[in-house]
C-alpha cells in the first residue's frame, strides 16, 4: 500500500524550492509513495512545478486580525483535505501559508514534521514545534525551546546536488564565455531594487576586466536600465527578471552578490561560490541578518554588507577584491542526517 505524504508550503521560492527538493528526494528513495502539495497560490506560483506535482489550493492569511477570514477558510479547507487524502505524514515548511493545515493536522492527531530553514525560527514553526514529531533545522545554531530538534541542513534540488552542470554547459546556457570571470547578482526569488541600483552604480568602477555578469533582477522595470548600464560599460551580460534553472548561474559564477535567504545560501555553499551578502533589512525577526552573519562565520568566504551602508564604489571595491584574491570556503557545519532520511524515519 502506497504511503501518502502531504507537504504544506507556499509563498516565495525560499519555501517552495526546498519543499520540492524534498519531494524529489523522497520519490528517488521510496518506490511506493504518493505526494500531494497543499498551500495558497500554488496554481499561479512561478516557483512551483505544477507539471511535476499534484497540488491542492488552501486559503491562508497573515496571523493577524486582517488575516482572520483567510485563516478560517484555510482551516476549513484543510480539515476537508485531510479527510479526503488521509496522509500518513504531513510536512510543513514554515510561513503563514502552512498555519491552517498544521492546525488542522494537530487537531486531528495527524503526525507532522517541520522544516526550519532560517537561523531564527519563524512564528508558525515556533508555534507548532512542540506538537511535531521532529523539527529539521538548516542551521545548527537555530534555537527552539520545544520540540525534537534535528540538524538536517537544506533539501536541495538535483541540479544542486549530484548532477551539477559543468561551467562549459552553464556558459552555453546563458550565451556567455566559460573562461571569463563571472559575477552572479541575485536579490532572492523576488529580486531586490536596492541591489539592482547598487550594481548599476558599481559597474563603471569595477577594474577587473574582462568581466561578465548574470543579473537576475526580479523587478522587470529595472531590466532595460541594467542592460543599458552594462552595455555602456562594455560588460557582457545576461539580465532577466527570474531564472528557473539557477544551478546554471551558480555553476558559472566566480563571485555572487545576493540577499541571505536560507535557500540561496545553501545553493551558494553547494557550489562554493564566495561573495557579498546584503541581508533584506525588513525580514521577519531579522532572520536574513542572522543567516548572513552565520554564513560569514562558518565559511569565511562571504562578506556581509548592510543595505543602508552599501554604495556603488564600495561594491566595486569588494568585487575587485573577491575576483583578484578569491577566498576559499573554510567549510560549514555538517549535519548527521538529511531531511529526507528524517522524514522516512516517521513514515
mmCIF file of C-alpha atoms in Angstrom:
data_model
loop_
_atom_site.group_PDB
_atom_site.id
_atom_site.type_symbol
_atom_site.label_atom_id
_atom_site.label_comp_id
_atom_site.label_asym_id
_atom_site.label_seq_id
_atom_site.Cartn_x
_atom_site.Cartn_y
_atom_site.Cartn_z
ATOM 1 C CA UNK A 1 0.000 0.000 0.000
ATOM 2 C CA UNK A 2 1.426 3.353 -1.042
ATOM 3 C CA UNK A 3 2.351 5.803 1.688
ATOM 4 C CA UNK A 4 0.740 9.241 1.383
ATOM 5 C CA UNK A 5 2.638 12.434 2.266
ATOM 6 C CA UNK A 6 1.090 15.883 2.317
ATOM 7 C CA UNK A 7 3.564 18.774 2.001
ATOM 8 C CA UNK A 8 2.244 22.155 3.042
ATOM 9 C CA UNK A 9 4.190 25.118 1.677
ATOM 10 C CA UNK A 10 3.622 28.378 -0.142
ATOM 11 C CA UNK A 11 4.869 31.878 -0.713
ATOM 12 C CA UNK A 12 8.316 32.567 -2.156
ATOM 13 C CA UNK A 13 10.926 30.265 -3.629
ATOM 14 C CA UNK A 14 12.625 30.183 -0.231
ATOM 15 C CA UNK A 15 9.814 27.920 0.994
ATOM 16 C CA UNK A 16 8.756 26.187 -2.215
ATOM 17 C CA UNK A 17 12.194 25.209 -3.554
ATOM 18 C CA UNK A 18 13.242 23.128 -0.528
ATOM 19 C CA UNK A 19 9.741 21.627 -0.324
ATOM 20 C CA UNK A 20 10.007 20.409 -3.920
ATOM 21 C CA UNK A 21 13.593 19.289 -3.356
ATOM 22 C CA UNK A 22 12.380 17.095 -0.509
ATOM 23 C CA UNK A 23 9.619 15.649 -2.702
ATOM 24 C CA UNK A 24 12.193 14.887 -5.406
ATOM 25 C CA UNK A 25 14.464 13.105 -2.912
ATOM 26 C CA UNK A 26 11.602 11.135 -1.373
ATOM 27 C CA UNK A 27 10.442 9.903 -4.779
ATOM 28 C CA UNK A 28 14.020 8.840 -5.538
ATOM 29 C CA UNK A 29 14.259 6.967 -2.224
ATOM 30 C CA UNK A 30 10.833 5.312 -1.994
ATOM 31 C CA UNK A 31 9.177 3.396 -4.810
ATOM 32 C CA UNK A 32 5.623 3.300 -3.421
ATOM 33 C CA UNK A 33 4.790 6.863 -2.460
ATOM 34 C CA UNK A 34 2.132 9.489 -3.197
ATOM 35 C CA UNK A 35 2.874 13.162 -2.564
ATOM 36 C CA UNK A 36 0.346 15.995 -2.518
ATOM 37 C CA UNK A 37 1.232 19.672 -2.059
ATOM 38 C CA UNK A 38 -1.201 21.973 -0.277
ATOM 39 C CA UNK A 39 -0.911 25.730 0.045
ATOM 40 C CA UNK A 40 -2.060 29.118 -1.071
ATOM 41 C CA UNK A 41 -1.194 30.318 -4.584
ATOM 42 C CA UNK A 42 0.258 27.056 -5.909
ATOM 43 C CA UNK A 43 -1.893 27.294 -9.039
ATOM 44 C CA UNK A 44 -0.139 30.525 -10.079
ATOM 45 C CA UNK A 45 3.272 30.488 -8.369
ATOM 46 C CA UNK A 46 6.255 30.596 -10.721
ATOM 47 C CA UNK A 47 8.279 28.808 -8.032
ATOM 48 C CA UNK A 48 6.125 25.674 -8.082
ATOM 49 C CA UNK A 49 6.324 22.980 -10.778
ATOM 50 C CA UNK A 50 2.681 22.148 -11.459
ATOM 51 C CA UNK A 51 3.673 19.747 -14.239
ATOM 52 C CA UNK A 52 5.520 17.554 -11.753
ATOM 53 C CA UNK A 53 3.468 17.505 -8.539
ATOM 54 C CA UNK A 54 -0.190 17.161 -7.601
ATOM 55 C CA UNK A 55 -1.464 20.056 -5.512
ATOM 56 C CA UNK A 56 -4.492 21.474 -3.748
ATOM 57 C CA UNK A 57 -5.160 25.164 -3.101
ATOM 58 C CA UNK A 58 -5.595 26.044 0.583
ATOM 59 C CA UNK A 59 -6.574 29.613 1.595
ATOM 60 C CA UNK A 60 -4.375 31.339 4.139
ATOM 61 C CA UNK A 61 -3.862 34.712 5.737
ATOM 62 C CA UNK A 62 -1.345 36.572 7.853
ATOM 63 C CA UNK A 63 -1.656 35.713 11.534
ATOM 64 C CA UNK A 64 -3.371 38.972 12.391
ATOM 65 C CA UNK A 65 -6.859 40.433 12.704
ATOM 66 C CA UNK A 66 -6.933 41.292 8.987
ATOM 67 C CA UNK A 67 -5.938 37.746 8.042
ATOM 68 C CA UNK A 68 -8.681 36.014 10.055
ATOM 69 C CA UNK A 69 -11.027 35.313 7.144
ATOM 70 C CA UNK A 70 -8.283 33.668 5.082
ATOM 71 C CA UNK A 71 -7.156 31.620 8.085
ATOM 72 C CA UNK A 72 -10.676 30.381 8.872
ATOM 73 C CA UNK A 73 -11.311 29.441 5.247
ATOM 74 C CA UNK A 74 -7.940 27.690 5.179
ATOM 75 C CA UNK A 75 -8.658 25.686 8.345
ATOM 76 C CA UNK A 76 -11.998 24.501 6.925
ATOM 77 C CA UNK A 77 -10.359 23.520 3.615
ATOM 78 C CA UNK A 78 -7.535 21.771 5.487
ATOM 79 C CA UNK A 79 -9.914 19.608 7.529
ATOM 80 C CA UNK A 80 -11.698 18.570 4.335
ATOM 81 C CA UNK A 81 -8.468 17.726 2.555
ATOM 82 C CA UNK A 82 -7.100 15.716 5.486
ATOM 83 C CA UNK A 83 -10.301 13.664 5.499
ATOM 84 C CA UNK A 84 -10.168 13.066 1.732
ATOM 85 C CA UNK A 85 -6.437 12.398 1.336
ATOM 86 C CA UNK A 86 -5.793 10.855 4.773
ATOM 87 C CA UNK A 87 -1.989 11.334 4.723
ATOM 88 C CA UNK A 88 0.332 9.136 6.743
ATOM 89 C CA UNK A 89 2.508 12.214 7.397
ATOM 90 C CA UNK A 90 2.228 15.995 6.965
ATOM 91 C CA UNK A 91 5.351 18.107 6.388
ATOM 92 C CA UNK A 92 5.378 21.881 6.906
ATOM 93 C CA UNK A 93 7.947 24.323 5.553
ATOM 94 C CA UNK A 94 7.106 27.408 7.574
ATOM 95 C CA UNK A 95 5.366 30.726 6.867
ATOM 96 C CA UNK A 96 1.739 31.663 7.444
ATOM 97 C CA UNK A 97 0.788 29.572 4.386
ATOM 98 C CA UNK A 98 1.218 26.423 6.499
ATOM 99 C CA UNK A 99 -0.734 27.568 9.566
ATOM 100 C CA UNK A 100 -4.235 26.299 8.567
ATOM 101 C CA UNK A 101 -3.017 22.829 7.575
ATOM 102 C CA UNK A 102 -0.778 22.397 10.625
ATOM 103 C CA UNK A 103 -3.584 23.492 12.952
ATOM 104 C CA UNK A 104 -5.956 21.003 11.323
ATOM 105 C CA UNK A 105 -3.332 18.232 11.446
ATOM 106 C CA UNK A 106 -2.669 18.878 15.142
ATOM 107 C CA UNK A 107 -6.404 18.920 15.923
ATOM 108 C CA UNK A 108 -6.976 15.624 14.088
ATOM 109 C CA UNK A 109 -3.916 13.974 15.609
ATOM 110 C CA UNK A 110 -2.159 13.587 12.261
ATOM 111 C CA UNK A 111 1.623 13.243 12.662
ATOM 112 C CA UNK A 112 3.637 16.091 11.177
ATOM 113 C CA UNK A 113 7.238 17.188 10.779
ATOM 114 C CA UNK A 114 8.517 20.748 10.307
ATOM 115 C CA UNK A 115 11.486 22.191 8.464
ATOM 116 C CA UNK A 116 13.012 25.478 9.627
ATOM 117 C CA UNK A 117 15.333 26.987 7.039
ATOM 118 C CA UNK A 118 16.392 30.146 8.866
ATOM 119 C CA UNK A 119 18.703 30.665 11.807
ATOM 120 C CA UNK A 120 15.889 32.465 13.651
ATOM 121 C CA UNK A 121 12.753 30.261 13.628
ATOM 122 C CA UNK A 122 9.561 31.654 12.144
ATOM 123 C CA UNK A 123 6.392 32.258 14.136
ATOM 124 C CA UNK A 124 4.404 29.294 12.771
ATOM 125 C CA UNK A 125 7.193 26.775 13.346
ATOM 126 C CA UNK A 126 7.719 28.085 16.876
ATOM 127 C CA UNK A 127 4.008 27.678 17.489
ATOM 128 C CA UNK A 128 3.811 24.048 16.345
ATOM 129 C CA UNK A 129 7.288 22.712 17.221
ATOM 130 C CA UNK A 130 6.192 21.036 20.447
ATOM 131 C CA UNK A 131 3.348 19.177 18.665
ATOM 132 C CA UNK A 132 5.542 17.867 15.836
ATOM 133 C CA UNK A 133 7.327 14.541 15.592
ATOM 134 C CA UNK A 134 10.519 16.441 14.749
ATOM 135 C CA UNK A 135 11.799 19.800 13.532
ATOM 136 C CA UNK A 136 14.561 19.635 10.941
ATOM 137 C CA UNK A 137 16.739 22.760 11.090
ATOM 138 C CA UNK A 138 19.090 24.105 8.450
ATOM 139 C CA UNK A 139 21.443 25.963 10.832
ATOM 140 C CA UNK A 140 22.872 24.104 13.814
ATOM 141 C CA UNK A 141 22.638 27.392 15.731
ATOM 142 C CA UNK A 142 18.847 27.589 15.312
ATOM 143 C CA UNK A 143 17.290 27.765 18.777
ATOM 144 C CA UNK A 144 13.864 26.339 19.595
ATOM 145 C CA UNK A 145 12.855 25.898 23.218
ATOM 146 C CA UNK A 146 10.496 22.990 22.486
ATOM 147 C CA UNK A 147 10.358 20.014 20.149
ATOM 148 C CA UNK A 148 12.631 17.283 18.846
ATOM 149 C CA UNK A 149 15.260 19.374 17.014
ATOM 150 C CA UNK A 150 17.432 17.665 14.384
ATOM 151 C CA UNK A 151 20.144 19.391 12.316
ATOM 152 C CA UNK A 152 19.405 18.303 8.725
ATOM 153 C CA UNK A 153 20.611 21.158 6.525
ATOM 154 C CA UNK A 154 18.601 22.274 3.496
ATOM 155 C CA UNK A 155 16.940 19.978 0.942
ATOM 156 C CA UNK A 156 18.429 20.828 -2.470
ATOM 157 C CA UNK A 157 17.161 20.031 -5.964
ATOM 158 C CA UNK A 158 19.072 17.545 -8.105
ATOM 159 C CA UNK A 159 20.889 20.249 -10.083
ATOM 160 C CA UNK A 160 22.422 21.476 -6.829
ATOM 161 C CA UNK A 161 23.338 18.024 -5.551
ATOM 162 C CA UNK A 162 24.571 15.036 -7.553
ATOM 163 C CA UNK A 163 24.080 16.226 -11.131
ATOM 164 C CA UNK A 164 25.573 19.720 -11.227
ATOM 165 C CA UNK A 165 26.096 21.394 -14.625
ATOM 166 C CA UNK A 166 29.630 21.993 -15.831
ATOM 167 C CA UNK A 167 30.987 25.511 -16.245
ATOM 168 C CA UNK A 168 31.023 24.988 -20.031
ATOM 169 C CA UNK A 169 27.389 23.859 -20.079
ATOM 170 C CA UNK A 170 26.419 26.843 -17.926
ATOM 171 C CA UNK A 171 28.213 29.303 -20.225
ATOM 172 C CA UNK A 172 26.461 27.791 -23.228
ATOM 173 C CA UNK A 173 23.088 28.004 -21.450
ATOM 174 C CA UNK A 174 23.472 31.766 -20.932
ATOM 175 C CA UNK A 175 25.315 32.530 -24.173
ATOM 176 C CA UNK A 176 28.373 33.660 -22.193
ATOM 177 C CA UNK A 177 32.052 32.628 -22.054
ATOM 178 C CA UNK A 178 33.302 29.817 -19.831
ATOM 179 C CA UNK A 179 36.799 31.336 -19.471
ATOM 180 C CA UNK A 180 35.670 34.793 -18.332
ATOM 181 C CA UNK A 181 35.296 35.837 -14.696
ATOM 182 C CA UNK A 182 31.600 35.968 -13.876
ATOM 183 C CA UNK A 183 29.538 37.811 -11.272
ATOM 184 C CA UNK A 184 26.123 36.497 -10.256
ATOM 185 C CA UNK A 185 23.743 39.138 -8.911
ATOM 186 C CA UNK A 186 20.530 37.828 -7.404
ATOM 187 C CA UNK A 187 18.187 39.554 -4.989
ATOM 188 C CA UNK A 188 16.289 36.451 -3.927
ATOM 189 C CA UNK A 189 13.292 34.926 -5.706
ATOM 190 C CA UNK A 190 11.547 38.324 -5.817
ATOM 191 C CA UNK A 191 14.581 40.444 -6.639
ATOM 192 C CA UNK A 192 15.928 43.487 -4.803
ATOM 193 C CA UNK A 193 15.806 47.005 -6.223
ATOM 194 C CA UNK A 194 18.485 48.281 -3.829
ATOM 195 C CA UNK A 195 20.951 45.656 -5.116
ATOM 196 C CA UNK A 196 19.979 46.426 -8.722
ATOM 197 C CA UNK A 197 20.663 50.129 -8.192
ATOM 198 C CA UNK A 198 23.939 49.484 -6.347
ATOM 199 C CA UNK A 199 25.208 47.214 -9.146
ATOM 200 C CA UNK A 200 24.337 49.811 -11.772
ATOM 201 C CA UNK A 201 26.335 52.362 -9.756
ATOM 202 C CA UNK A 202 29.222 49.916 -9.234
ATOM 203 C CA UNK A 203 29.612 48.737 -12.831
ATOM 204 C CA UNK A 204 31.617 51.749 -14.142
ATOM 205 C CA UNK A 205 34.086 51.435 -11.235
ATOM 206 C CA UNK A 206 34.913 47.704 -11.458
ATOM 207 C CA UNK A 207 38.567 47.434 -12.518
ATOM 208 C CA UNK A 208 38.780 43.672 -13.055
ATOM 209 C CA UNK A 209 38.332 43.037 -16.785
ATOM 210 C CA UNK A 210 37.295 41.195 -18.868
ATOM 211 C CA UNK A 211 34.153 40.512 -16.943
ATOM 212 C CA UNK A 212 30.631 39.185 -17.462
ATOM 213 C CA UNK A 213 27.517 39.429 -15.312
ATOM 214 C CA UNK A 214 24.458 37.261 -14.757
ATOM 215 C CA UNK A 215 21.900 39.529 -13.123
ATOM 216 C CA UNK A 216 18.527 38.155 -12.005
ATOM 217 C CA UNK A 217 16.835 41.429 -11.214
ATOM 218 C CA UNK A 218 13.406 40.301 -10.043
ATOM 219 C CA UNK A 219 11.778 43.628 -10.911
ATOM 220 C CA UNK A 220 11.132 43.706 -14.658
ATOM 221 C CA UNK A 221 11.071 47.520 -14.539
ATOM 222 C CA UNK A 222 14.841 47.501 -13.875
ATOM 223 C CA UNK A 223 15.819 45.226 -16.782
ATOM 224 C CA UNK A 224 16.305 47.813 -19.539
ATOM 225 C CA UNK A 225 18.263 50.198 -17.313
ATOM 226 C CA UNK A 226 20.616 47.385 -16.224
ATOM 227 C CA UNK A 227 21.147 46.155 -19.777
ATOM 228 C CA UNK A 228 21.916 49.699 -20.916
ATOM 229 C CA UNK A 229 24.304 50.239 -17.996
ATOM 230 C CA UNK A 230 26.275 47.034 -18.621
ATOM 231 C CA UNK A 231 26.304 47.711 -22.340
ATOM 232 C CA UNK A 232 27.754 51.194 -21.844
ATOM 233 C CA UNK A 233 30.456 49.679 -19.589
ATOM 234 C CA UNK A 234 31.193 47.056 -22.275
ATOM 235 C CA UNK A 235 30.385 44.251 -19.850
ATOM 236 C CA UNK A 236 28.941 41.135 -21.430
ATOM 237 C CA UNK A 237 25.756 40.292 -19.584
ATOM 238 C CA UNK A 238 22.660 38.152 -19.137
ATOM 239 C CA UNK A 239 19.895 40.138 -17.443
ATOM 240 C CA UNK A 240 16.482 38.654 -16.693
ATOM 241 C CA UNK A 241 13.845 39.052 -14.001
ATOM 242 C CA UNK A 242 13.960 35.376 -12.999
ATOM 243 C CA UNK A 243 15.737 32.113 -13.839
ATOM 244 C CA UNK A 244 14.166 28.735 -13.076
ATOM 245 C CA UNK A 245 17.476 26.898 -13.654
ATOM 246 C CA UNK A 246 19.553 28.808 -11.125
ATOM 247 C CA UNK A 247 22.019 25.913 -10.851
ATOM 248 C CA UNK A 248 23.468 27.043 -14.196
ATOM 249 C CA UNK A 249 24.055 30.532 -12.801
ATOM 250 C CA UNK A 250 25.850 29.148 -9.741
ATOM 251 C CA UNK A 251 27.953 26.807 -11.907
ATOM 252 C CA UNK A 252 29.340 29.756 -13.890
ATOM 253 C CA UNK A 253 29.685 32.257 -11.035
ATOM 254 C CA UNK A 254 33.066 33.236 -9.569
ATOM 255 C CA UNK A 255 31.511 35.760 -7.180
ATOM 256 C CA UNK A 256 27.903 36.194 -6.032
ATOM 257 C CA UNK A 257 26.083 39.253 -4.723
ATOM 258 C CA UNK A 258 22.849 38.124 -3.085
ATOM 259 C CA UNK A 259 20.360 38.504 -0.301
ATOM 260 C CA UNK A 260 20.715 35.988 2.521
ATOM 261 C CA UNK A 261 17.643 33.817 2.250
ATOM 262 C CA UNK A 262 18.337 30.315 3.525
ATOM 263 C CA UNK A 263 17.765 28.595 0.165
ATOM 264 C CA UNK A 264 20.190 30.775 -1.791
ATOM 265 C CA UNK A 265 22.817 30.381 0.954
ATOM 266 C CA UNK A 266 22.504 26.591 0.769
ATOM 267 C CA UNK A 267 22.904 26.767 -3.011
ATOM 268 C CA UNK A 268 25.940 29.020 -2.628
ATOM 269 C CA UNK A 269 27.549 26.573 -0.217
ATOM 270 C CA UNK A 270 26.815 23.694 -2.591
ATOM 271 C CA UNK A 271 28.766 25.429 -5.381
ATOM 272 C CA UNK A 272 31.365 27.031 -3.028
ATOM 273 C CA UNK A 273 30.985 30.500 -4.552
ATOM 274 C CA UNK A 274 32.441 33.362 -2.471
ATOM 275 C CA UNK A 275 30.558 36.613 -2.384
ATOM 276 C CA UNK A 276 28.797 39.522 -0.776
ATOM 277 C CA UNK A 277 25.618 39.129 1.260
ATOM 278 C CA UNK A 278 23.176 42.026 1.571
ATOM 279 C CA UNK A 279 20.507 40.943 4.092
ATOM 280 C CA UNK A 280 16.953 42.099 3.467
ATOM 281 C CA UNK A 281 16.516 44.595 6.311
ATOM 282 C CA UNK A 282 12.777 44.032 6.754
ATOM 283 C CA UNK A 283 12.835 40.223 7.025
ATOM 284 C CA UNK A 284 10.748 38.846 9.893
ATOM 285 C CA UNK A 285 12.669 38.820 13.200
ATOM 286 C CA UNK A 286 15.808 39.951 11.342
ATOM 287 C CA UNK A 287 16.400 36.380 10.171
ATOM 288 C CA UNK A 288 18.291 37.368 6.994
ATOM 289 C CA UNK A 289 20.830 39.321 9.035
ATOM 290 C CA UNK A 290 21.279 36.317 11.336
ATOM 291 C CA UNK A 291 21.573 33.966 8.334
ATOM 292 C CA UNK A 292 24.226 36.176 6.734
ATOM 293 C CA UNK A 293 26.339 36.525 9.874
ATOM 294 C CA UNK A 294 26.175 32.768 10.488
ATOM 295 C CA UNK A 295 27.290 32.126 6.890
ATOM 296 C CA UNK A 296 30.140 34.639 7.258
ATOM 297 C CA UNK A 297 31.346 32.984 10.470
ATOM 298 C CA UNK A 298 31.019 29.401 9.225
ATOM 299 C CA UNK A 299 32.546 29.686 5.751
ATOM 300 C CA UNK A 300 34.954 32.630 5.810
ATOM 301 C CA UNK A 301 34.157 33.114 2.119
ATOM 302 C CA UNK A 302 31.493 35.827 2.222
ATOM 303 C CA UNK A 303 31.330 39.391 3.439
ATOM 304 C CA UNK A 304 28.169 40.925 4.874
ATOM 305 C CA UNK A 305 27.309 44.459 3.746
ATOM 306 C CA UNK A 306 24.179 46.023 5.197
ATOM 307 C CA UNK A 307 21.855 47.729 2.750
ATOM 308 C CA UNK A 308 21.965 51.178 4.351
ATOM 309 C CA UNK A 309 25.788 51.201 4.131
ATOM 310 C CA UNK A 310 26.028 49.958 0.542
ATOM 311 C CA UNK A 311 27.011 52.187 -2.360
ATOM 312 C CA UNK A 312 28.386 51.655 -5.851
ATOM 313 C CA UNK A 313 32.047 52.446 -5.205
ATOM 314 C CA UNK A 314 32.181 50.243 -2.106
ATOM 315 C CA UNK A 315 30.556 47.394 -4.010
ATOM 316 C CA UNK A 316 33.009 47.773 -6.887
ATOM 317 C CA UNK A 317 35.991 47.629 -4.489
ATOM 318 C CA UNK A 318 34.664 44.458 -2.854
ATOM 319 C CA UNK A 319 34.004 42.833 -6.237
ATOM 320 C CA UNK A 320 37.571 43.598 -7.380
ATOM 321 C CA UNK A 321 38.953 42.207 -4.116
ATOM 322 C CA UNK A 322 36.998 38.964 -4.427
ATOM 323 C CA UNK A 323 37.843 38.478 -8.098
ATOM 324 C CA UNK A 324 41.541 39.260 -7.602
ATOM 325 C CA UNK A 325 42.051 37.177 -4.451
ATOM 326 C CA UNK A 326 39.060 34.841 -4.064
ATOM 327 C CA UNK A 327 38.715 33.294 -0.592
ATOM 328 C CA UNK A 328 38.149 29.571 -0.283
ATOM 329 C CA UNK A 329 35.377 28.045 1.775
ATOM 330 C CA UNK A 330 36.637 27.029 5.203
ATOM 331 C CA UNK A 331 33.776 24.562 5.343
ATOM 332 C CA UNK A 332 30.458 24.648 7.090
ATOM 333 C CA UNK A 333 28.824 22.668 9.819
ATOM 334 C CA UNK A 334 27.918 19.179 8.614
ATOM 335 C CA UNK A 335 24.631 17.577 9.558
ATOM 336 C CA UNK A 336 24.474 13.962 10.700
ATOM 337 C CA UNK A 337 21.322 13.154 8.727
ATOM 338 C CA UNK A 338 19.425 14.854 5.923
ATOM 339 C CA UNK A 339 15.783 15.855 5.967
ATOM 340 C CA UNK A 340 14.722 13.089 3.575
ATOM 341 C CA UNK A 341 16.168 10.448 5.921
ATOM 342 C CA UNK A 342 14.439 12.069 8.890
ATOM 343 C CA UNK A 343 11.083 12.052 7.089
ATOM 344 C CA UNK A 344 11.451 8.381 6.085
ATOM 345 C CA UNK A 345 12.012 7.522 9.748
ATOM 346 C CA UNK A 346 8.474 8.646 10.598
ATOM 347 C CA UNK A 347 6.633 7.093 7.613
#
